[in-house]
Structures are given as C-alpha cells and as structure tokens.
mmCIF file of C-alpha atoms in Angstrom:
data_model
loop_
_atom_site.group_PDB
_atom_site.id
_atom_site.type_symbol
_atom_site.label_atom_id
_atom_site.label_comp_id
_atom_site.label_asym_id
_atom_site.label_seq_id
_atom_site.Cartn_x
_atom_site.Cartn_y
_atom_site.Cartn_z
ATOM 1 C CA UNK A 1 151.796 17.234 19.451
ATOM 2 C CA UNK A 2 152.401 15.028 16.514
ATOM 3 C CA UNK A 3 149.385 14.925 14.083
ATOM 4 C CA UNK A 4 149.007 11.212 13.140
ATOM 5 C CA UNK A 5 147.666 12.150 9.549
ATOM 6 C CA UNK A 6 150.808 14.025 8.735
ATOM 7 C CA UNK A 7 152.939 11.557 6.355
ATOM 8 C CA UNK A 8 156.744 11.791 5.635
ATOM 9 C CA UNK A 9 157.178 12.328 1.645
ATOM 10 C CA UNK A 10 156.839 8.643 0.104
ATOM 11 C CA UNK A 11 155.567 7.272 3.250
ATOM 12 C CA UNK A 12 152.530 4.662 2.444
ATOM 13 C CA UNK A 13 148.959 5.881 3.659
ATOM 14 C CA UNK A 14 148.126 3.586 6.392
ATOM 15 C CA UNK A 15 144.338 2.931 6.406
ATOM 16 C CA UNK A 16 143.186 2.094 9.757
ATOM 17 C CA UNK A 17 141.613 -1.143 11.158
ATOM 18 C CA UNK A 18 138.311 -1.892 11.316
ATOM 19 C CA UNK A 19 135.514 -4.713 12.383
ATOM 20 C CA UNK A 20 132.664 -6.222 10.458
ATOM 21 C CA UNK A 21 130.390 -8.781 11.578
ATOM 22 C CA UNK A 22 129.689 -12.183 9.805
ATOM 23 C CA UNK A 23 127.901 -15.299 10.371
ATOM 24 C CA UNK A 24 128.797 -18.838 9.563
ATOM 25 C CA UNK A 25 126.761 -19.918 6.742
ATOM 26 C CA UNK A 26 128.198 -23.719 7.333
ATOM 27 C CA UNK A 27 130.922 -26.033 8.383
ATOM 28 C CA UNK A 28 132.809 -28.713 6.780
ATOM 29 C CA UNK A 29 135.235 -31.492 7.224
ATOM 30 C CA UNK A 30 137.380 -34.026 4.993
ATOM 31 C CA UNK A 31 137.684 -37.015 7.048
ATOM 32 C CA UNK A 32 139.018 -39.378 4.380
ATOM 33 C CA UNK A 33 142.228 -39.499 2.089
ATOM 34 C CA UNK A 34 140.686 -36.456 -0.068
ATOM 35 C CA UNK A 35 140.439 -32.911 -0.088
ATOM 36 C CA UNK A 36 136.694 -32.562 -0.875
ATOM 37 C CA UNK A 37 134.703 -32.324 2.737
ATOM 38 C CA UNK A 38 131.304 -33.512 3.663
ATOM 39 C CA UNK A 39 128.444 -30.807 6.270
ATOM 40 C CA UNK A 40 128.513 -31.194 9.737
ATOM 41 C CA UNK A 41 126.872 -29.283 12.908
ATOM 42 C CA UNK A 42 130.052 -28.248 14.931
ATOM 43 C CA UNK A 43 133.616 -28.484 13.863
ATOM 44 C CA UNK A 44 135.917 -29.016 16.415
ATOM 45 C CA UNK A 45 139.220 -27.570 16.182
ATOM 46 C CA UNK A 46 142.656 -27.846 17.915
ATOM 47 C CA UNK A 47 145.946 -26.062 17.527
ATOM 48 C CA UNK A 48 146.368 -28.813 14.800
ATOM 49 C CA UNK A 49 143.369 -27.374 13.056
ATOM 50 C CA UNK A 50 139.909 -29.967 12.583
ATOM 51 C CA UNK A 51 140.393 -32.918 14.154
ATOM 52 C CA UNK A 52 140.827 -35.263 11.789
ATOM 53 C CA UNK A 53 141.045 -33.810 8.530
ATOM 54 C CA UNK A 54 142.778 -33.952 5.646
ATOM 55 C CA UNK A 55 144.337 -30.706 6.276
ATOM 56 C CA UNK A 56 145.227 -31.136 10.105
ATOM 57 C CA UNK A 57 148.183 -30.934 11.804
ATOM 58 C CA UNK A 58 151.450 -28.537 13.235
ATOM 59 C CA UNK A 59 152.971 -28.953 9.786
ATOM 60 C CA UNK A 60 152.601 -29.701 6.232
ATOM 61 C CA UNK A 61 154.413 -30.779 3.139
ATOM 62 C CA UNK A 62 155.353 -28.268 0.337
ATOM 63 C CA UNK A 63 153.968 -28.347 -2.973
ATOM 64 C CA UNK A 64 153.602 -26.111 -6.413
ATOM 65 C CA UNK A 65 152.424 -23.135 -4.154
ATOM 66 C CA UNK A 66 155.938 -23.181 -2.337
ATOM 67 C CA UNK A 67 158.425 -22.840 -5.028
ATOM 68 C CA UNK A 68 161.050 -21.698 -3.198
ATOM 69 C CA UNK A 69 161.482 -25.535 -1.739
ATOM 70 C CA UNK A 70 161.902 -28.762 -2.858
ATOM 71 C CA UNK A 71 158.370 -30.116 -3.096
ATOM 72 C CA UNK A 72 157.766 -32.659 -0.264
ATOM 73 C CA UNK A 73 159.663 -30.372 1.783
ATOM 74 C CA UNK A 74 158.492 -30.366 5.625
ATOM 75 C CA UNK A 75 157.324 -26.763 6.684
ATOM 76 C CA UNK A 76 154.417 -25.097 9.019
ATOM 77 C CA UNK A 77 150.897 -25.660 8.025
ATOM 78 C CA UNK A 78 149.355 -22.516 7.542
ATOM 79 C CA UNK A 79 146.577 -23.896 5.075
ATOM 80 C CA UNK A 80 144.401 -25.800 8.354
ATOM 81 C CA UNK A 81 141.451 -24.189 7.224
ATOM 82 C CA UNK A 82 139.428 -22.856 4.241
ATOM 83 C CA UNK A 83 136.816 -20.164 3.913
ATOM 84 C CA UNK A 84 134.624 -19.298 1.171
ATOM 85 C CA UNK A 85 131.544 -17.145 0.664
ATOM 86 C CA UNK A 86 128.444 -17.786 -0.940
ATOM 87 C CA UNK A 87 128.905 -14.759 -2.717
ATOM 88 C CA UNK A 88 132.046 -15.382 -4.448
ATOM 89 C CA UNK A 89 130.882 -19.110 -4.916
ATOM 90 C CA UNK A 90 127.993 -17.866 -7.144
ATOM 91 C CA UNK A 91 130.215 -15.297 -9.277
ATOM 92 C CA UNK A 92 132.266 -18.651 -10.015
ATOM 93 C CA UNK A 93 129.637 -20.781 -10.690
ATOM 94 C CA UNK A 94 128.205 -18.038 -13.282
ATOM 95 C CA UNK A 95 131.303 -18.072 -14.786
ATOM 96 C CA UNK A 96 131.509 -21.730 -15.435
ATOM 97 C CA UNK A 97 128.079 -21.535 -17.097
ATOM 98 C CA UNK A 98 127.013 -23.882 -13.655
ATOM 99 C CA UNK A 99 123.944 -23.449 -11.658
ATOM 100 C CA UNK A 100 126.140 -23.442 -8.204
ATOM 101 C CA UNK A 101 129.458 -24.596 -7.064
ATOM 102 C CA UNK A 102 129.040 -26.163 -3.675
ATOM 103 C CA UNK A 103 131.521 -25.555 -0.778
ATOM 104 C CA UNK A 104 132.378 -29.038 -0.515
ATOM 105 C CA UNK A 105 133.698 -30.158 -3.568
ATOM 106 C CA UNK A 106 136.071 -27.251 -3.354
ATOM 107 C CA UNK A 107 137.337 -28.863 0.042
ATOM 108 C CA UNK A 108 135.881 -25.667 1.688
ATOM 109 C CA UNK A 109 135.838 -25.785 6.129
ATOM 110 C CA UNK A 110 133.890 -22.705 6.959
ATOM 111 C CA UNK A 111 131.170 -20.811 4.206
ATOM 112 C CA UNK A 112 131.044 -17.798 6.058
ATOM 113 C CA UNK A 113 128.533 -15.322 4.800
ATOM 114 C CA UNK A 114 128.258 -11.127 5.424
ATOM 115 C CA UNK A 115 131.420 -9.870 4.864
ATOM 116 C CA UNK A 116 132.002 -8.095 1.504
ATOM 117 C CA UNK A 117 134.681 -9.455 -1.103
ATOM 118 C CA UNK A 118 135.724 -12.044 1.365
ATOM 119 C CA UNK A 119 138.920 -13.345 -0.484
ATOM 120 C CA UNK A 120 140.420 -10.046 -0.380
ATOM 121 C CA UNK A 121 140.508 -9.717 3.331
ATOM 122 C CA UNK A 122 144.756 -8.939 4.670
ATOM 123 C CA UNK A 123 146.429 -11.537 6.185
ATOM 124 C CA UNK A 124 146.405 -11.167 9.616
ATOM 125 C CA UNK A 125 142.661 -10.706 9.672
ATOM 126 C CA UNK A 126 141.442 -12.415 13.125
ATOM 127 C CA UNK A 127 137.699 -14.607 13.210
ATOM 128 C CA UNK A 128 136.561 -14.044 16.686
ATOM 129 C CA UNK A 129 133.529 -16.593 17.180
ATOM 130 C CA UNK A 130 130.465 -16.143 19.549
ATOM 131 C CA UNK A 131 131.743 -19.765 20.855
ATOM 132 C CA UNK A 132 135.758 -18.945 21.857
ATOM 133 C CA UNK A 133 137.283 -19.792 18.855
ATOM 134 C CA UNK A 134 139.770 -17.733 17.028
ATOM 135 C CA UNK A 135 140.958 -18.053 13.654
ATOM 136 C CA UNK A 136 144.278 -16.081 12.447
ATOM 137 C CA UNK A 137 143.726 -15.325 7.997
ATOM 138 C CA UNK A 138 147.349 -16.315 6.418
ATOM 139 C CA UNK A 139 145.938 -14.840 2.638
ATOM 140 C CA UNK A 140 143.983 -16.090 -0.166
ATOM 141 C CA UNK A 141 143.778 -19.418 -1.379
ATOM 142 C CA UNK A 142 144.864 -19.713 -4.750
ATOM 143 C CA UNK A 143 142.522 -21.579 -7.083
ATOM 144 C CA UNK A 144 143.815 -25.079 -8.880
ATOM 145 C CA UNK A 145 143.073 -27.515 -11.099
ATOM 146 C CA UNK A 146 142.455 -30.287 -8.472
ATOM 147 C CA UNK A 147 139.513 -28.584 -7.789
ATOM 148 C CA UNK A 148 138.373 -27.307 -10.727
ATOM 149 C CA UNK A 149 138.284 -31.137 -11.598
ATOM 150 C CA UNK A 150 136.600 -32.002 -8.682
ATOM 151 C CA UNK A 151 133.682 -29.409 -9.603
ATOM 152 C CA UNK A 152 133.877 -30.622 -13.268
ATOM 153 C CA UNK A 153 133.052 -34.470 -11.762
ATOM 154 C CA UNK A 154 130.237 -33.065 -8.992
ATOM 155 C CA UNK A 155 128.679 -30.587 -11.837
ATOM 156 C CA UNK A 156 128.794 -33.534 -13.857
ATOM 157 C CA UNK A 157 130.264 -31.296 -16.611
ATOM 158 C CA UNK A 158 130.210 -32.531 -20.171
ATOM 159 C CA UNK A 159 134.674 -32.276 -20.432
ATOM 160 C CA UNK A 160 136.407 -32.518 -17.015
ATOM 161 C CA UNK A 161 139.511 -31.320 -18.158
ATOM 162 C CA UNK A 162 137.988 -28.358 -19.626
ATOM 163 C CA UNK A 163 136.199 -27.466 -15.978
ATOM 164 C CA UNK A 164 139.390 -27.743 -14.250
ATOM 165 C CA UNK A 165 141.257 -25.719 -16.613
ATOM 166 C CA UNK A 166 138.210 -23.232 -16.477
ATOM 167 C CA UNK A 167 138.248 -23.053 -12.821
ATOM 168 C CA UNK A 168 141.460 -21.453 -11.840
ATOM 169 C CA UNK A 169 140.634 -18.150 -14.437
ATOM 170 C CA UNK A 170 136.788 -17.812 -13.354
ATOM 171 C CA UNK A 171 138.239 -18.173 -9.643
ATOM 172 C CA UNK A 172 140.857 -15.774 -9.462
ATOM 173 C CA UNK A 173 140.916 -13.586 -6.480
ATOM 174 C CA UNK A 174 137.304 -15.290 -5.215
ATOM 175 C CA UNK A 175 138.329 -18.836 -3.980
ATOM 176 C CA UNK A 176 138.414 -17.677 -0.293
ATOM 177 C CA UNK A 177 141.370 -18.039 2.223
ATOM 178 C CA UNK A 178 143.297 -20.588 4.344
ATOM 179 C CA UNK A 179 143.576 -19.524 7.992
ATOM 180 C CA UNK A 180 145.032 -21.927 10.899
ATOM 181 C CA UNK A 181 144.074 -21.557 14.497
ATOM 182 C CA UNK A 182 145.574 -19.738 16.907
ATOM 183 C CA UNK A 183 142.708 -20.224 19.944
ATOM 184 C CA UNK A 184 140.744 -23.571 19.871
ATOM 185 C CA UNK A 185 137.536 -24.589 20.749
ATOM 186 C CA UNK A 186 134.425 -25.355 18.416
ATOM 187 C CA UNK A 187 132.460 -23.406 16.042
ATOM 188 C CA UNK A 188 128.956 -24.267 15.069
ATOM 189 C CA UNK A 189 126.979 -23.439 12.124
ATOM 190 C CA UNK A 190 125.095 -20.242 12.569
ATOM 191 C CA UNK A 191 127.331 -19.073 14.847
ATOM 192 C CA UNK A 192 128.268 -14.794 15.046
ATOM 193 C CA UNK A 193 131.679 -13.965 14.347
ATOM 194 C CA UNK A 194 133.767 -11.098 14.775
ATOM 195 C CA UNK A 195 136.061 -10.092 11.973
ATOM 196 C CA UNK A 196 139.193 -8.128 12.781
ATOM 197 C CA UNK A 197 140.663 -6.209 9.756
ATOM 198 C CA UNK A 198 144.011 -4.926 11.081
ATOM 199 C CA UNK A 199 146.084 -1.447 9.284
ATOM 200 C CA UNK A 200 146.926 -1.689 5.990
ATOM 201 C CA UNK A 201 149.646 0.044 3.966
ATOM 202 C CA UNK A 202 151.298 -0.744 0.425
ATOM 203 C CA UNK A 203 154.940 -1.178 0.665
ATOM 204 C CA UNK A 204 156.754 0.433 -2.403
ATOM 205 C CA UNK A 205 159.803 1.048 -1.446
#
C-alpha cells in the first residue's frame, strides 16, 4: 500500500485540514451610499450577500485591486462580506498610536473572535454557523487608504491624510478577509461557528 507521507522529490508538503471553533463577536451592515457599516442583531444574508448593503449583489465593478481590467469593468463579487478580529483590530490600533479602531469605520460585516491570526486563514476556508449559514473565505482583504481615512475622521486624528497613509503599513496582513456566501440564511451575534481550514501546499514549481 501507498504510504501517504511518502513525497515525490520537489513535491510540496501538503499539511492537512483542520477545524477550529469561533464565535461571532458582532455583525454589521452599510445600508447607505458608504462603505463604513453601523451594529445590528442578525444579518440576513442571500446569495447576493447582506441584503441591502453597500457590498451586495451577484457582481461587482473592478477597481485598483483588479489590475488586470479596465477599472469599472463588470466581474463576480467575491468581496460580499468582511471579517475582522478583535485581535488584529487592537495590533492596528497600537500601531496608529489609537486607543481602538472600531469594526465599523473599517466597513467591517462580521468581528469574529477565537480563531488565531485570522487574516491569514487560505482561501477556501468555509464559516459553518450554529444558524445554517455558510460562508466560503476568497483571501485577505487588502488594507487602503479609504479606510485609513475613514479611521483618521472617527479617531478624530490630528492629520487625516497622515492616518490614511498610516493605515495601509500598520494593517498589512491583519485587515481580515472578504468572503461571499455560498449557503444563506442569517447569522446572529453570538452565534458558534465552525471554521473549515482545507489542505494546504506551496506551489513552486
């Protein structure tokens, strides 16, 4: 029989999947012509993502992130949702010499709390919560200037222009993910939630 630790020479090492358990710490939603989101109880979601939101819907336009198209251009909206963690919120915050960095004016959806060095979870990590809802991880959200401006204004930082230029190098690998929804339902704050790390492997070649 084939030992399953045996590798071919060069072949990645494929470390296996795992689950942790998580909790969510608080939900948010940006019903208005803005990014930045406001708490609620429950946060219903649909194959569009939160009804309602700034970031809902089957598709998207492109923008600096997507280089490789004409910005404006029409492609599938992978960025429905975004997670942070109260963790990684606080390392930020200390770096910006600020007492805290709420999830809100960040334009966070879901603060979801017990899972170690959140924003480096793979894509294709799955959220299974208590309530039905599953939530598919496309990869880390990278961190901008919009928002660093936005926490410059709701710190109420001295120079605005310096907090947003601050905010993309103290946030760097900690701003959370985007995720879009692949089972709908509704997830409530304080809810348990199953996370899903699938195999992993480097590919070199």
């Amino acid at each position: 029989m084939l030992d399953p630790t045996m590798r071919r020479e060069g072949e990645p090492e494929i470390l296996p999947g795992r689950k942790l358990a998580a909790h969510v710490a608080g939900v948010y939603t940006a019903p208005f012509d803005h990014f930045v989101t406001r708490a609620v109880g429950t946060l219903p979601l649909s194959f569009e993502g939160i009804d309602g939101d700034f970031h809902a819907g089957h598709v998207r336009r492109s923008g600096g992130r997507e280089p490789w198209y004409p910005r404006g251009t029409e492609m599938r909206n992978e960025r429905q949702l975004s997670i942070v963690a109260p963790d990684e919120l606080a390392v930020v915050a200390e770096r910006m010499g600020l007492t805290e960095i709420k999830p809100e004016w960040i334009g966070a959806n879901l603060l979801l709390d017990g899972v170690p060095m959140l924003s480096m979870l793979p894509s294709g990590t799955m959220l299974f919560f208590k309530g039905g809802v599953t939530i598919k991880i496309d990869g880390q959200n990278a961190p901008c200037r919009l928002a660093g401006r936005s926490i410059a204004e709701h710190a109420r930082m001295a120079d605005h222009d310096a907090g947003s230029l601050m905010f993309p190098k103290a946030a760097k690998r900690l701003r959370g993910l985007v995720a879009w929804v692949e089972k709908p339902g509704v997830i409530a704050a304080g809810e348990e939630v199953s996370v899903r790390v699938p195999e992993q492997w480097i590919y070199r070649a």
